[in-house]
Structure formats: structure tokens, C-alpha cells
C-alpha positions as a printed Julia matrix, in Angstrom:
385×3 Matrix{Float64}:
   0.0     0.0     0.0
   1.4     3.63   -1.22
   1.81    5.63    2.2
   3.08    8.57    3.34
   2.27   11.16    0.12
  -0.31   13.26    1.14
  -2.0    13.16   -2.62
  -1.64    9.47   -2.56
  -5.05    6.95   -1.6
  -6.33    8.84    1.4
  -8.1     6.45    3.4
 -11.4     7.41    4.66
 -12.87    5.35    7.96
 -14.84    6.16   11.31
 -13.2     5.63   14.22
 -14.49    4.61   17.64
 -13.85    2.71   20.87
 -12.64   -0.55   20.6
 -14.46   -2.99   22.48
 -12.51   -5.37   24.35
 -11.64   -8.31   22.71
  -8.85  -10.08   24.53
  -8.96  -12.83   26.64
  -5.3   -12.09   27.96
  -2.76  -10.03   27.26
  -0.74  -10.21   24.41
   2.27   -8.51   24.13
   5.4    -9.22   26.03
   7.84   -6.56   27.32
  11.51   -6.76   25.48
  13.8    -3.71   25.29
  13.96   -2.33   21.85
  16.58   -4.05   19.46
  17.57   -6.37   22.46
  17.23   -9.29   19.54
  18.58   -7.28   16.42
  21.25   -5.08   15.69
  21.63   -3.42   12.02
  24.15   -4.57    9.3
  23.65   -1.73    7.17
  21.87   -0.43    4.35
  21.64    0.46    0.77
  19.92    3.24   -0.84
  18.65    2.64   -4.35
  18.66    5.68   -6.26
  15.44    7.81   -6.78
  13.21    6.82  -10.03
  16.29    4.67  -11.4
  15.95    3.78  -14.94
  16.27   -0.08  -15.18
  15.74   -1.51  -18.62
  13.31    0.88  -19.52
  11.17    1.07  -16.08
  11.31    2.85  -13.13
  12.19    1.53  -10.24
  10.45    2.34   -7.35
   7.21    1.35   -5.2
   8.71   -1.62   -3.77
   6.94   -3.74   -1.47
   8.0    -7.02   -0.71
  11.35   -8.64   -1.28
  12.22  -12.91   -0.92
  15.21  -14.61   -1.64
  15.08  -17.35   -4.3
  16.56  -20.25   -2.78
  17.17  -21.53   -6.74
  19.41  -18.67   -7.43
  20.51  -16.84   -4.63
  19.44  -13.28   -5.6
  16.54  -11.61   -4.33
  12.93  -10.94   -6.06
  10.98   -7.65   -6.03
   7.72   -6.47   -6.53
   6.85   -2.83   -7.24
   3.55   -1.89   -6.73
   3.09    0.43   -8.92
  -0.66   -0.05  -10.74
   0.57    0.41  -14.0
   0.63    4.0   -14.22
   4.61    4.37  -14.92
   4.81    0.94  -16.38
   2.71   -2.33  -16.32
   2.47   -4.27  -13.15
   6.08   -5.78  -12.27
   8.67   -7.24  -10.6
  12.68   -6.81  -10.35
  15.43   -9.52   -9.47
  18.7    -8.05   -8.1
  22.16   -9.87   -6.81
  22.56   -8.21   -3.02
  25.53   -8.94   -1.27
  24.95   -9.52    2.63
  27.12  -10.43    5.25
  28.94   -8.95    8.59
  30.18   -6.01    6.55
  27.11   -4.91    6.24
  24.42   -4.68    2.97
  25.23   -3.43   -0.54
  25.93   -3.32   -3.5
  22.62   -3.63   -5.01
  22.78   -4.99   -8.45
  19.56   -5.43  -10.39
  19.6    -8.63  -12.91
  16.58   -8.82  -13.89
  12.86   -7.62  -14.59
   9.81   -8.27  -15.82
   5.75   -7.36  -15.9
   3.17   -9.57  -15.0
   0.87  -10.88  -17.32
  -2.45  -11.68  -17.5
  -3.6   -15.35  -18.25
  -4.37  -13.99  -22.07
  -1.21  -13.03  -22.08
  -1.65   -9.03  -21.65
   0.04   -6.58  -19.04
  -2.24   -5.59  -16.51
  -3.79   -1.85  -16.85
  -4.09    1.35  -15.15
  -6.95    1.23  -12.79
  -7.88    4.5   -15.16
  -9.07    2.31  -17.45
 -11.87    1.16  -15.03
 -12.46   -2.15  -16.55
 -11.82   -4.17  -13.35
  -8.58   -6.04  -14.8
  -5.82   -3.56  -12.92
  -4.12   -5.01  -10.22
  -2.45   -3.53   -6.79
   0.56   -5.41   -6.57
   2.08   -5.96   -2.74
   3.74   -8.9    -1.94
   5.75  -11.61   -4.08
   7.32  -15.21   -2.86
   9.21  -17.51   -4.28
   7.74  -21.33   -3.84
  10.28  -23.36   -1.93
   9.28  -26.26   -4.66
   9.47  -24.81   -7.38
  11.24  -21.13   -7.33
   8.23  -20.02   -8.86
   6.58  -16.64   -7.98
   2.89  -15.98   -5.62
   2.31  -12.35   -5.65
  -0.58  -10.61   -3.63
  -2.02   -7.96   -4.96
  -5.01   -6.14   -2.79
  -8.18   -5.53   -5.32
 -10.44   -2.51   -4.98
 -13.27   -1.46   -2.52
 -14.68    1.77   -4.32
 -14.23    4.81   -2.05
 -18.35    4.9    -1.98
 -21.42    2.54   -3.65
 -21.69    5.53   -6.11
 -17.72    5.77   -7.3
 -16.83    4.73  -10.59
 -13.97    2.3   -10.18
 -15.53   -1.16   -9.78
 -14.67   -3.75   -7.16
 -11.73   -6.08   -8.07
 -11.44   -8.64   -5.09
  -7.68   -9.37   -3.44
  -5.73  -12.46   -4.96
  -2.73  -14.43   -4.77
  -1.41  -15.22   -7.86
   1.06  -17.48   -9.65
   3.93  -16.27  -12.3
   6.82  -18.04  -13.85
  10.1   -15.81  -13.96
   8.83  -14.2   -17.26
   6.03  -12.97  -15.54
   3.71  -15.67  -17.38
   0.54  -16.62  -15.45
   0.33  -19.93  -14.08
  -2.66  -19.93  -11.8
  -4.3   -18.52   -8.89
  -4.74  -19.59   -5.35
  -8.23  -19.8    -3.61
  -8.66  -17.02   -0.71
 -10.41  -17.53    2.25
 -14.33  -16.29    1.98
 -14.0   -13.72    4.54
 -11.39  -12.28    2.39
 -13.74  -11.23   -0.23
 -14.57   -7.07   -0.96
 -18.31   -7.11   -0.81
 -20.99   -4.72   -1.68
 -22.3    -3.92    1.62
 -20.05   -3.12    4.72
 -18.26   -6.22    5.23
 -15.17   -8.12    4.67
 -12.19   -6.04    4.46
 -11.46   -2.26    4.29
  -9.94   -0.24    1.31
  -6.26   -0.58    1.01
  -6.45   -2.72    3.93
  -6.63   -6.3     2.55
  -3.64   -8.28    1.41
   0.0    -7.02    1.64
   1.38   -9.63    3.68
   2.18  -13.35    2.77
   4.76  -15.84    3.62
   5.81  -19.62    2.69
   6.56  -22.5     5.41
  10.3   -23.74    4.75
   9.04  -26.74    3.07
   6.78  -25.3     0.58
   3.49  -26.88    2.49
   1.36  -24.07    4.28
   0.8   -20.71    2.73
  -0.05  -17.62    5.28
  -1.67  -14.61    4.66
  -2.18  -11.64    6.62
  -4.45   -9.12    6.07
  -3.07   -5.38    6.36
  -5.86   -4.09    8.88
  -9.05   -4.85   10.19
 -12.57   -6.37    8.98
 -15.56   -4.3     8.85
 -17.23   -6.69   10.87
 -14.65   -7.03   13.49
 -14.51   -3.6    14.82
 -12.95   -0.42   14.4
  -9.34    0.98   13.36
  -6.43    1.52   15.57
  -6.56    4.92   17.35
  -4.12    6.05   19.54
  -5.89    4.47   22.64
  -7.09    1.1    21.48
  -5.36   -1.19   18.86
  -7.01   -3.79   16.43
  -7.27   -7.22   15.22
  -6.3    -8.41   12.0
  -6.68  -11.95   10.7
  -3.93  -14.25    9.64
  -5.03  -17.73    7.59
  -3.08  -20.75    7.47
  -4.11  -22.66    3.78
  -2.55  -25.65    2.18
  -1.06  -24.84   -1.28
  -4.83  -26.17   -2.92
  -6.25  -23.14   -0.8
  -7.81  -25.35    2.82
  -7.52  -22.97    5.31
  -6.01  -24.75    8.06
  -6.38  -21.87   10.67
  -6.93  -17.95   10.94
  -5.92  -16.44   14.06
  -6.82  -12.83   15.12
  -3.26  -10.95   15.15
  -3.27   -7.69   17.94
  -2.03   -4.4    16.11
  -0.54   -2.01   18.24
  -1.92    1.24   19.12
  -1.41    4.51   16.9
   1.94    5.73   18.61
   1.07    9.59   18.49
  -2.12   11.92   17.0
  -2.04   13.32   14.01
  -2.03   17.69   13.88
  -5.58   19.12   14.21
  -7.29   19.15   10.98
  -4.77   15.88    9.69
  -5.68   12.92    7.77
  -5.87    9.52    9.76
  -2.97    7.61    9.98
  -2.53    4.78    8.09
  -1.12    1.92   10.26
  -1.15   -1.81    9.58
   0.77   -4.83    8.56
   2.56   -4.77    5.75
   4.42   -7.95    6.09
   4.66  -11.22    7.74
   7.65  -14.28    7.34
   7.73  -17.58    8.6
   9.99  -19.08   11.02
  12.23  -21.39    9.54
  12.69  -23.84   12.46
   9.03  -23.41   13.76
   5.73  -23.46   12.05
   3.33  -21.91   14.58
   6.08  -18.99   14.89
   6.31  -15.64   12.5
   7.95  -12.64   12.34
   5.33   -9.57   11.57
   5.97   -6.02   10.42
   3.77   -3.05   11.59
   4.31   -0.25    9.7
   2.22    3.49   10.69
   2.34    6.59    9.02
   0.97    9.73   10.85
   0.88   12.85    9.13
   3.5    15.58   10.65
   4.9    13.27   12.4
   6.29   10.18    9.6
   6.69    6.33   10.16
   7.05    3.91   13.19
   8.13    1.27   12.47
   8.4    -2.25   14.74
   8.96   -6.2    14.3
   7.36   -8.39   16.27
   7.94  -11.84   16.96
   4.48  -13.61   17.03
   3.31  -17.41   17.49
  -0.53  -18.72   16.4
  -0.03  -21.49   19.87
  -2.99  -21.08   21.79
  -4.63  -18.72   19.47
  -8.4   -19.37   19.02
  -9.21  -20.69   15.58
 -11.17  -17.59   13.93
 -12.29  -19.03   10.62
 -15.75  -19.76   11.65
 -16.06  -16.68   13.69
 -18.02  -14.12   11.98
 -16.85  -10.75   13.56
 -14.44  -10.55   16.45
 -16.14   -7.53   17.68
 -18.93  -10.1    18.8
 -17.31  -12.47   21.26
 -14.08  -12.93   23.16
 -11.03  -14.42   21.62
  -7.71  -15.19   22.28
  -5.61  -13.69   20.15
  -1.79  -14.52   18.99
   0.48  -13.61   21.2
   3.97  -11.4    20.17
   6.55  -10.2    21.61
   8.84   -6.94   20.29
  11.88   -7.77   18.68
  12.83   -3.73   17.49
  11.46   -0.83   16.76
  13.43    0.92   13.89
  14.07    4.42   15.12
  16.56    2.69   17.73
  18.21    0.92   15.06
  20.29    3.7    13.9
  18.92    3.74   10.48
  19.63    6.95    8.67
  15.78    7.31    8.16
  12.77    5.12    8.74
  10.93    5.62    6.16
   8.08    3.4     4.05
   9.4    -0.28    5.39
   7.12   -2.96    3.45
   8.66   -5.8     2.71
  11.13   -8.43    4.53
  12.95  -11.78    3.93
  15.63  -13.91    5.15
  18.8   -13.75    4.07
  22.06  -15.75    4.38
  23.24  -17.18    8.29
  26.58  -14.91    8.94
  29.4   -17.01    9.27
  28.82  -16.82   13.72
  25.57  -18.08   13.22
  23.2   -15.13   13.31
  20.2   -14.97   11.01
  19.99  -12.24    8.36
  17.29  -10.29    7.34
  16.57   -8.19    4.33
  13.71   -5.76    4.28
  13.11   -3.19    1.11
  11.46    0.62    1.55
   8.77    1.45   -0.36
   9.26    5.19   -1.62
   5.62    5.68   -3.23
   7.84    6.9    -6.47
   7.73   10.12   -4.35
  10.97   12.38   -3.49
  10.79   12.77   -0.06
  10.89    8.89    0.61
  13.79    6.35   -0.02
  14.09    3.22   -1.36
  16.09    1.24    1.0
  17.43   -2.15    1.64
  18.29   -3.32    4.83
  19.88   -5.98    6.37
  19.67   -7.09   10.33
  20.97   -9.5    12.35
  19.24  -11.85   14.4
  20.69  -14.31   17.25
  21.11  -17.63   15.65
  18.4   -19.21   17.74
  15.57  -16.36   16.35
């Protein structure tokens, strides 16, 4: 999702009290960065001309296990060039992050064959590209991309529902994967909010379970995050033919400060979410807010589904009870010492340092605008994380 330009997808929502929802608490107290300390990181030049596109709007980052190199997905809508994704060689290792070589890139296609196209064009094919994966199996490529809920009943641009598709490294179409039904944009107010549904995705090591995330809230299950209350999201477990094994109600933290008087609401959610590689109840999970005079938080979160109540037959959390997943706080990246925290969207592992430590690689989205970056980062994790 584009944040943090102020002529960029306002988001328009009523807030309100949230009920409470919890059965226990949720959150456990860690100091800040006690888990992860920085490597480094890159900057990618501003609107960089690669092969003829422009690179920028980049959401989600994996590494291809086939290859080595890292996959990208932009999300731009097709309005600088069609739908896409990049492929770059990043070096990463206790000397920090960088150079950042780009190797590759190409659009996705539709299963006719055709680029996707601006969501000017109002014919319900354009896509809002978010996330991208490579399958464990088969080094192939699932991208999310969130659909369209029309700002009213009234507006012109039509309802395109969230999806997870399936490319080939050309960008050729190979399939689609079934959502869960509560994931679906409908006419009335239900199901999930605009530019709120699906940025967040991740593979099991083996290639088996699929999990989703979606960015914010339900309708149904209550209101946004205000700088009092949080919210819950839902996160779905599915096998690769689309069962949902499990959705679990994830706790979003609170707003961390107001916006100015008169400002537009902040825009706070998750924007990404990575499996453990050792333990498959356990995830890593990016919150990302954006409040207007103020700029981004940013925090990572360690979270586990164990002893979450199974959601997927619950029709709005704002009804009943649950027990949510629980999470503790790895970092938050102002204490990092980033050189900005800007638009962080997207996050992978990368390579074990030669001590042991985990990497990980996470990408900035800069909205194609000048006052953000596009940056890569790389952290290190304790080897048992």
C-alpha cells in the first residue's frame, strides 16, 4: 500500500472505541533491538531507470533459494509501467548490505497473455501489486495484490477482489490460489477495508502451508487503531490447494502519536509477515504506521498462532471474546540507527553470517515520491531467532 504522500489513496474510515476483545494479554515486554542489531543499508537511487522502467514502489522482497538473488515487486498499478517485478544480486554479510545490483525484470501478465492496466481504465482487470514469494518447490513466484473497494457505492472504479497469484520468472501466469471467503470485498459493509486487505504473505520452509495476513481490520470485526485502542487483524493458514487450516486474530498495536488538528488519519497496519524457519506456529510480523507531521514507526514483532483461538468460523471478532496470537517486540526501527525510517514494506531472510546469526533483508517502499527512499536493509538476528 502507497503511504506517506499526502495526494496518494487517502483512506477514509470512522473511528471509535474498541471494544474489548482479549482474553489475555498479548504482548510481552523486550527492550527495543535487544534481539537485532543493524548490518547496514543500501539506498537505491530515486526513479532509477532499469531496462526501460522505473524503479520504485517496492513492497516485498524474498530470496530465491534456486538462485541466490533476491525478487521484487513494485507496486506500482501500472501507471509508470505495467504491473512488475525486479530480481537483483545483493551482497549480505557482517560487513554490512550493498551493493545492489539489479539482474533482472519483468511485468506480470495476464492469463491472455496481456500486461495488466491502469486502474484509469476502469475495466476491473488492474491489479495492486504488494507482496511476491518464491515457492520453496518450485522457485516459482505468488504475488498478492489487494483488489479494490470503491471509495463509496456511487464511485466509478468497480470492485476487483484481493488475490494471490502465480507467475513463472517471465512474468507468465500460471494460476491462482483460492482465498479464504472472509477475504472477499463485498458490496455492503463487510469483509475487508480499502487498502487494507492483502499485503502480507509468507511460505513455510518446506513449501506446504501458505499464510496470509491481512493489512488491517474487517468491517465486521470492529474499528481501526486509534491512539488508545489497537485492532485485530486476521492471519489464515491454507494448504497450497487453498484449505484454510487456521486464521488467528493478530493484535495491532496502538497509533503511537495523533495526528495535527485538521490531519488525515494515519494509516497503520501490517505490511508484512515471514515464517519461522525452524518453527511453524512462529512468525515474524511487520507493523508499519504513518501519521501525518509526524512520519513512520516502524516495529517487528515476533508472534506465534499457539494457543490462538481458531477464527475461521467466527463471523466478527467484535462479537465475542477471543484469544488472540500472542507477540513479543523484537525492534522498533528508530533505535536501530537507520539513517531514516521511512516506508518499510517488505522483509525476507537472508544468508546465516558465518557466527551463526540470522539475516534479514527488508526493502522501503518510496511511493515513487521524493521525499521517501528506497532502502534495503539488512539485520541481524541471534542464531536461535
Amino acid at each position: 500500500m502507497n503511504r506517506g504522500s499526502p495526494a496518494r489513496r487517502p483512506v477514509v474510515a470512522a473511528l471509535a472505541a474498541l471494544p474489548l476483545l482479549l482474553a489475555a494479554p498479548s504482548v510481552s515486554a523486550a527492550p527495543p533491538g535487544a534481539d537485532v542489531r543493524l548490518l547496514g543499508e543500501a539506498i537505491v537511487p530515486h526513479l532509477l531507470d532499469y531496462r526501460g522502467t522505473t524503479v520504485g514502489g517496492l513492497s516485498g522482497i524474498d530470496r530465491d533459494p534456486c538462485t541466490g538473488e533476491y525478487v521484487m515487486i513494485s507496486d506500482d498499478r501500472s501507471y509508470h509501467q505495467p504491473a512488475r517485478f525486479y530480481t537483483a544480486a545483493i551482497r549480505v554479510d557482517e560487513n554490512g548490505v550493498g551493493p545492489v545490483d539489479f539482474t533482472g525484470t519483468a511485468p506480470f501478465r495476464q492469463p491472455d497473455g496481456s500486461t495488466y492496466p491502469a486502474p484509469t481504465d476502469n475495466d476491473g482487470n488492474a491489479v495492486d501489486p504488494e507482496e511476491i514469494r518464491v515457492d520453496p518447490r518450485t522457485c516459482q513466484y505468488w504475488w498478492a495484490q489487494e483488489g479494490n473497494r470503491p471509495k463509496t457505492p456511487s464511485a466509478p472504479d468497480p470492485v476487483i477482489q484481493p488475490s494471490i497469484l502465480k507467475t513463472d520468472g517471465t512474468g507468465q501466469h500460471l494460476g491462482e490460489h483460492r482465498l479464504p471467503p472472509n477475504y472477499e470485498i463485498t458490496a455492503d459493509e463487510r469483509g475487508p477495508r480499502r487498502n487494507l486487505v492483502l499485503e502480507a504473505i509468507t511460505f513455510d520452509p518446506t513449501g506446504s502451508v501458505l499464510t496470509s495476513a491481512l493489512e488491517g481490520p474487517l468491517i465486521q470485526d470492529g474499528p481501526l487503531p486509534t491512539t488508545e485502542d489497537g485492532a485485530l487483524a486476521r492471519v489464515t493458514a491454507q494448504t497450497r490447494s487453498g484449505e484454510v487450516l487456521g486464521q488467528y486474530a493478530y493484535p495491532i498495536e496502538p497509533v503511537f502519536t495523533a495526528p495535527p488538528p485538521g490531519g488525515r488519519r494515519p494509516d497503520t497496519g501490517i505490511p508484512a509477515i515471514l515464517a519461522h524457519p525452524d518453527d511453524p506456529d512462529r512468525f515474524l510480523v511487520l507493523e508499519r504506521t504513518y501519521v501525518e507531521g509526524t512520519g513512520f514507526k516502524v516495529r517487528l514483532f515476533d508472534a506465534t498462532t499457539t494457543g490462538a483461538t481458531d477464527v475461521q468460523r467466527v463471523d466478527s471478532l467484535a462479537d465475542r471474546p477471543v484469544q488472540p496470537m500472542r507477540k513479543r517486540l523484537l525492534a522498533d526501527f528508530h533505535d536501530l540507527g537507520l539513517s531514516t525510517v521511512d516506508n518499510i514494506e517488505g522483509m525476507t531472510w537472508g544468508p546465516r553470517l558465518t557466527g551463526g546469526e540470522r539475516t534479514l533483508v527488508l526493502v522501503g517502499d518510496d511511493n515513487f515520491h521524493p521525499q521517501l527512499t528506497t532502502q534495503i536493509i539488512a539485520l541481524a538476528l541471534p542464531g536461535e531467532n
